[in-house]
Amino acid sequence: MSTATHTSRALHVVLGSGPAGTALARELVRRGHAVRLVDRKGTGPALEGVERFGADVGTDEGAAAATAGAEVVYHCVNVAYHLQVDVMPRIQDALLGAVHGTGARLVVLDTLYPYGETGGAVMTEESPWNATSRKGRMRADLDAKYLAAHREGRARVVLGRSADFVGPGVLNSTLGALVFPAVLTGGEAVGLGDIDLPHSYTYIEDVATGLATLGEHPEGDGRVWHLPTAPAPTTREVHALIEKRLGRPVRAVVLKDAAPYGPFDEQFMAEYAEMFYQHTEPQIVDSSAFEQAFGVRPTPLADALDATLAWYGEWLARQ
């Protein structure tokens, strides 16, 4: 654990030590920033150049302590599906209060949920927010409140929206632990809904690059950006790319609806059912606005899969 003091460099504070927060902390260190990585416990593997810090950022006291001294704060906190509607608004309130008191900029990692069902239309930053699900409406309400705080001068905020994650360290994703361990060991990969529909995935390193870029460019504040996302493949096309790399067929079991299966227990699937439309209509993200504004291109899917397969191979060897 680093005990470095942050006297000569501006402090960037990352809230949430999941795959996105951890990848972002590493990217910020690579860019030369002083970095604090915050979760409830403040423990975990040492990351070079990163100070780990324990706090509950859903409380005013915890949020203030976690963000003290920060120039930029990155909100990458997520919670279990069944807790989101209750917990995420509390985190927002605490964070907006904290940055209002210090003047730190707030970069929020966001989801596609506010758009709701699109009928397969390509999602841009101009797409309407038509969410009807509980979690989608909650996210849309949060985003509206973040943008209002910025407009009213109570905070400096920018939102970076991501599609489903894929990449090293990403377990809880439709292209995560339900796919890669199986394809590497000859088991059955799990697919959801219609696997012949295009479905965007954002590489976890592009999430980190995108958020770090927003953290360094205050001229992007006050709006939503789509983080760099490669053109949307179908799940079947993803399987074909994996087959090409492994030299053997991918065997898949496809869940046509939100029924409990394997690690998807009844509690999770009951909560996920309202979001299952993401697998029964195309999910296509256009990130061209970000790419043009900041000169950042998404990692090609083939390269992302290479890195992900290599990471999962090492991960399986440790199990």
GROMACS .gro file of C-alpha atoms in nm, residues 35-282:
model
  248
   35VAL     CA    1  -0.393   0.845  -0.753
   36ARG     CA    2  -0.611   0.737  -0.462
   37LEU     CA    3  -0.829   0.426  -0.510
   38VAL     CA    4  -1.125   0.408  -0.274
   39ASP     CA    5  -1.351   0.122  -0.169
   40ARG     CA    6  -1.519   0.023   0.155
   41LYS     CA    7  -1.221  -0.168   0.292
   42GLY     CA    8  -0.919   0.008   0.145
   43THR     CA    9  -0.743  -0.324   0.102
   44GLY     CA   10  -0.639  -0.533  -0.196
   45PRO     CA   11  -0.332  -0.604  -0.405
   46ALA     CA   12  -0.074  -0.327  -0.412
   47LEU     CA   13  -0.087  -0.119  -0.729
   48GLU     CA   14   0.226   0.078  -0.810
   49GLY     CA   15   0.172   0.450  -0.757
   50VAL     CA   16  -0.174   0.402  -0.606
   51GLU     CA   17  -0.281   0.487  -0.251
   52ARG     CA   18  -0.563   0.262  -0.129
   53PHE     CA   19  -0.822   0.421   0.096
   54GLY     CA   20  -1.123   0.281   0.281
   55ALA     CA   21  -1.450   0.477   0.302
   56ASP     CA   22  -1.825   0.439   0.257
   57VAL     CA   23  -1.895   0.701  -0.007
   58GLY     CA   24  -2.268   0.659   0.042
   59THR     CA   25  -2.234   0.875   0.354
   60ASP     CA   26  -2.148   1.244   0.367
   61GLU     CA   27  -1.855   1.177   0.601
   62GLY     CA   28  -1.717   0.894   0.389
   63ALA     CA   29  -1.749   1.086   0.064
   64ALA     CA   30  -1.579   1.391   0.214
   65ALA     CA   31  -1.291   1.183   0.352
   66ALA     CA   32  -1.245   0.987   0.030
   67THR     CA   33  -1.233   1.295  -0.192
   68ALA     CA   34  -1.034   1.527   0.033
   69GLY     CA   35  -0.765   1.709  -0.162
   70ALA     CA   36  -0.883   1.582  -0.501
   71GLU     CA   37  -0.870   1.785  -0.820
   72VAL     CA   38  -1.070   1.520  -1.009
   73VAL     CA   39  -1.302   1.252  -0.867
   74TYR     CA   40  -1.409   0.952  -1.075
   75HIS     CA   41  -1.730   0.774  -0.970
   76CYS     CA   42  -1.691   0.409  -1.070
   77VAL     CA   43  -1.888   0.264  -0.778
   78ASN     CA   44  -2.145  -0.002  -0.853
   79VAL     CA   45  -2.356  -0.215  -0.622
   80ALA     CA   46  -2.552  -0.540  -0.650
   81TYR     CA   47  -2.853  -0.522  -0.879
   82HIS     CA   48  -3.108  -0.561  -0.602
   83LEU     CA   49  -2.957  -0.268  -0.409
   84GLN     CA   50  -2.905  -0.017  -0.689
   85VAL     CA   51  -3.233   0.175  -0.672
   86ASP     CA   52  -3.183   0.243  -0.302
   87VAL     CA   53  -2.806   0.287  -0.281
   88MET     CA   54  -2.698   0.471  -0.598
   89PRO     CA   55  -2.901   0.789  -0.522
   90ARG     CA   56  -2.747   0.805  -0.174
   91ILE     CA   57  -2.399   0.784  -0.324
   92GLN     CA   58  -2.489   1.063  -0.568
   93ASP     CA   59  -2.611   1.293  -0.293
   94ALA     CA   60  -2.298   1.237  -0.085
   95LEU     CA   61  -2.063   1.290  -0.380
   96LEU     CA   62  -2.235   1.605  -0.506
   97GLY     CA   63  -2.213   1.745  -0.155
   98ALA     CA   64  -1.845   1.656  -0.130
   99VAL     CA   65  -1.738   1.809  -0.461
  100HIS     CA   66  -1.954   2.116  -0.403
  101GLY     CA   67  -1.749   2.178  -0.091
  102THR     CA   68  -1.409   2.135  -0.257
  103GLY     CA   69  -1.457   2.235  -0.621
  104ALA     CA   70  -1.324   1.903  -0.750
  105ARG     CA   71  -1.445   1.795  -1.093
  106LEU     CA   72  -1.662   1.481  -1.099
  107VAL     CA   73  -1.632   1.224  -1.379
  108VAL     CA   74  -1.914   0.967  -1.365
  109LEU     CA   75  -1.898   0.622  -1.524
  110ASP     CA   76  -2.248   0.572  -1.661
  111THR     CA   77  -2.455   0.303  -1.832
  112LEU     CA   78  -2.684   0.285  -2.135
  113TYR     CA   79  -2.986   0.221  -1.912
  114PRO     CA   80  -3.140   0.571  -1.946
  115TYR     CA   81  -3.210   0.509  -2.316
  116GLY     CA   82  -3.432   0.211  -2.242
  117GLU     CA   83  -3.564   0.012  -2.536
  118THR     CA   84  -3.455   0.164  -2.866
  119GLY     CA   85  -3.602  -0.082  -3.114
  120GLY     CA   86  -3.248  -0.141  -3.232
  121ALA     CA   87  -3.174   0.221  -3.322
  122VAL     CA   88  -2.810   0.324  -3.294
  123MET     CA   89  -2.749   0.498  -2.960
  124THR     CA   90  -2.581   0.838  -2.974
  125GLU     CA   91  -2.553   1.107  -2.710
  126GLU     CA   92  -2.861   1.266  -2.870
  127SER     CA   93  -3.081   0.956  -2.830
  128PRO     CA   94  -3.392   1.012  -2.616
  129TRP     CA   95  -3.404   0.879  -2.262
  130ASN     CA   96  -3.700   0.643  -2.279
  131ALA     CA   97  -3.627   0.404  -1.993
  132THR     CA   98  -3.930   0.233  -1.839
  133SER     CA   99  -3.747  -0.012  -1.609
  134ARG     CA  100  -3.690   0.075  -1.243
  135LYS     CA  101  -3.314   0.074  -1.281
  136GLY     CA  102  -3.328   0.263  -1.609
  137ARG     CA  103  -3.549   0.537  -1.465
  138MET     CA  104  -3.323   0.555  -1.159
  139ARG     CA  105  -3.016   0.603  -1.379
  140ALA     CA  106  -3.193   0.863  -1.591
  141ASP     CA  107  -3.297   1.053  -1.277
  142LEU     CA  108  -2.940   1.044  -1.148
  143ASP     CA  109  -2.802   1.171  -1.477
  144ALA     CA  110  -3.056   1.453  -1.496
  145LYS     CA  111  -2.958   1.556  -1.144
  146TYR     CA  112  -2.585   1.545  -1.227
  147LEU     CA  113  -2.635   1.764  -1.534
  148ALA     CA  114  -2.860   2.004  -1.344
  149ALA     CA  115  -2.594   2.041  -1.073
  150HIS     CA  116  -2.346   2.134  -1.345
  151ARG     CA  117  -2.578   2.383  -1.515
  152GLU     CA  118  -2.659   2.548  -1.183
  153GLY     CA  119  -2.292   2.581  -1.085
  154ARG     CA  120  -2.315   2.345  -0.786
  155ALA     CA  121  -2.062   2.099  -0.933
  156ARG     CA  122  -1.847   2.042  -1.239
  157VAL     CA  123  -1.964   1.712  -1.382
  158VAL     CA  124  -1.918   1.499  -1.695
  159LEU     CA  125  -2.076   1.160  -1.772
  160GLY     CA  126  -1.902   0.881  -1.965
  161ARG     CA  127  -2.140   0.607  -2.083
  162SER     CA  128  -2.018   0.256  -2.153
  163ALA     CA  129  -2.170  -0.052  -2.312
  164ASP     CA  130  -2.124  -0.394  -2.148
  165PHE     CA  131  -1.765  -0.439  -2.036
  166VAL     CA  132  -1.523  -0.693  -2.181
  167GLY     CA  133  -1.159  -0.741  -2.093
  168PRO     CA  134  -0.904  -0.851  -1.834
  169GLY     CA  135  -1.053  -0.860  -1.486
  170VAL     CA  136  -1.412  -0.839  -1.610
  171LEU     CA  137  -1.609  -1.125  -1.456
  172ASN     CA  138  -1.965  -0.993  -1.418
  173SER     CA  139  -2.056  -0.922  -1.777
  174THR     CA  140  -2.247  -1.098  -2.052
  175LEU     CA  141  -1.902  -1.138  -2.212
  176GLY     CA  142  -1.719  -1.237  -1.896
  177ALA     CA  143  -1.701  -1.533  -1.658
  178LEU     CA  144  -1.995  -1.709  -1.823
  179VAL     CA  145  -1.804  -1.729  -2.150
  180PHE     CA  146  -1.425  -1.733  -2.125
  181PRO     CA  147  -1.362  -2.005  -1.863
  182ALA     CA  148  -1.596  -2.235  -2.056
  183VAL     CA  149  -1.439  -2.176  -2.396
  184LEU     CA  150  -1.091  -2.229  -2.251
  185THR     CA  151  -1.185  -2.556  -2.080
  186GLY     CA  152  -1.422  -2.709  -2.336
  187GLY     CA  153  -1.740  -2.626  -2.148
  188GLU     CA  154  -2.054  -2.447  -2.262
  189ALA     CA  155  -2.047  -2.071  -2.294
  190VAL     CA  156  -2.368  -1.894  -2.192
  191GLY     CA  157  -2.538  -1.658  -2.435
  192LEU     CA  158  -2.844  -1.445  -2.366
  193GLY     CA  159  -3.145  -1.375  -2.583
  194ASP     CA  160  -3.084  -1.362  -2.959
  195ILE     CA  161  -2.714  -1.420  -3.024
  196ASP     CA  162  -2.749  -1.307  -3.386
  197LEU     CA  163  -2.821  -0.946  -3.290
  198PRO     CA  164  -2.544  -0.683  -3.283
  199HIS     CA  165  -2.441  -0.602  -2.927
  200SER     CA  166  -2.181  -0.341  -2.835
  201TYR     CA  167  -1.906  -0.413  -2.582
  202THR     CA  168  -1.667  -0.154  -2.442
  203TYR     CA  169  -1.317  -0.282  -2.373
  204ILE     CA  170  -1.225  -0.219  -2.010
  205GLU     CA  171  -0.900  -0.046  -2.107
  206ASP     CA  172  -1.099   0.187  -2.334
  207VAL     CA  173  -1.327   0.262  -2.039
  208ALA     CA  174  -1.017   0.362  -1.845
  209THR     CA  175  -0.871   0.563  -2.132
  210GLY     CA  176  -1.202   0.738  -2.191
  211LEU     CA  177  -1.258   0.834  -1.829
  212ALA     CA  178  -0.898   0.949  -1.784
  213THR     CA  179  -0.932   1.161  -2.098
  214LEU     CA  180  -1.248   1.324  -1.961
  215GLY     CA  181  -1.062   1.382  -1.634
  216GLU     CA  182  -0.792   1.573  -1.819
  217HIS     CA  183  -1.028   1.777  -2.041
  218PRO     CA  184  -1.262   2.006  -1.847
  219GLU     CA  185  -1.383   2.151  -2.175
  220GLY     CA  186  -1.588   1.831  -2.208
  221ASP     CA  187  -1.781   1.893  -1.886
  222GLY     CA  188  -2.155   1.935  -1.855
  223ARG     CA  189  -2.270   1.663  -2.091
  224VAL     CA  190  -2.286   1.292  -2.169
  225TRP     CA  191  -2.015   1.123  -2.377
  226HIS     CA  192  -2.008   0.766  -2.511
  227LEU     CA  193  -1.675   0.612  -2.420
  228PRO     CA  194  -1.472   0.463  -2.708
  229THR     CA  195  -1.657   0.150  -2.824
  230ALA     CA  196  -1.570  -0.073  -3.120
  231PRO     CA  197  -1.834  -0.153  -3.386
  232ALA     CA  198  -2.098  -0.390  -3.249
  233PRO     CA  199  -2.057  -0.760  -3.334
  234THR     CA  200  -2.316  -1.030  -3.285
  235THR     CA  201  -2.253  -1.280  -3.008
  236ARG     CA  202  -2.218  -1.549  -3.274
  237GLU     CA  203  -1.946  -1.341  -3.441
  238VAL     CA  204  -1.768  -1.311  -3.106
  239HIS     CA  205  -1.781  -1.689  -3.075
  240ALA     CA  206  -1.633  -1.722  -3.425
  241LEU     CA  207  -1.345  -1.491  -3.334
  242ILE     CA  208  -1.279  -1.701  -3.023
  243GLU     CA  209  -1.293  -2.022  -3.226
  244LYS     CA  210  -1.033  -1.881  -3.465
  245ARG     CA  211  -0.801  -1.808  -3.173
  246LEU     CA  212  -0.846  -2.138  -2.994
  247GLY     CA  213  -0.868  -2.362  -3.299
  248ARG     CA  214  -1.180  -2.542  -3.177
  249PRO     CA  215  -1.557  -2.483  -3.179
  250VAL     CA  216  -1.730  -2.282  -2.910
  251ARG     CA  217  -2.021  -2.472  -2.760
  252ALA     CA  218  -2.294  -2.239  -2.638
  253VAL     CA  219  -2.613  -2.266  -2.436
  254VAL     CA  220  -2.853  -1.978  -2.502
  255LEU     CA  221  -3.097  -1.846  -2.241
  256LYS     CA  222  -3.398  -1.713  -2.427
  257ASP     CA  223  -3.543  -1.541  -2.121
  258ALA     CA  224  -3.443  -1.430  -1.772
  259ALA     CA  225  -3.470  -1.767  -1.601
  260PRO     CA  226  -3.229  -1.874  -1.323
  261TYR     CA  227  -2.928  -2.059  -1.460
  262GLY     CA  228  -2.597  -2.151  -1.297
  263PRO     CA  229  -2.458  -1.843  -1.120
  264PHE     CA  230  -2.770  -1.646  -1.225
  265ASP     CA  231  -2.974  -1.717  -0.913
  266GLU     CA  232  -3.341  -1.632  -0.867
  267GLN     CA  233  -3.270  -1.302  -0.693
  268PHE     CA  234  -3.041  -1.181  -0.970
  269MET     CA  235  -3.266  -1.291  -1.255
  270ALA     CA  236  -3.573  -1.140  -1.091
  271GLU     CA  237  -3.389  -0.808  -1.093
  272TYR     CA  238  -3.240  -0.856  -1.438
  273ALA     CA  239  -3.567  -0.949  -1.610
  274GLU     CA  240  -3.659  -0.585  -1.672
  275MET     CA  241  -3.324  -0.533  -1.846
  276PHE     CA  242  -3.342  -0.844  -2.066
  277TYR     CA  243  -3.455  -0.630  -2.360
  278GLN     CA  244  -3.083  -0.561  -2.406
  279HIS     CA  245  -3.056  -0.914  -2.547
  280THR     CA  246  -3.375  -0.922  -2.755
  281GLU     CA  247  -3.306  -0.608  -2.962
  282PRO     CA  248  -2.981  -0.473  -3.108
   0.00000   0.00000   0.00000
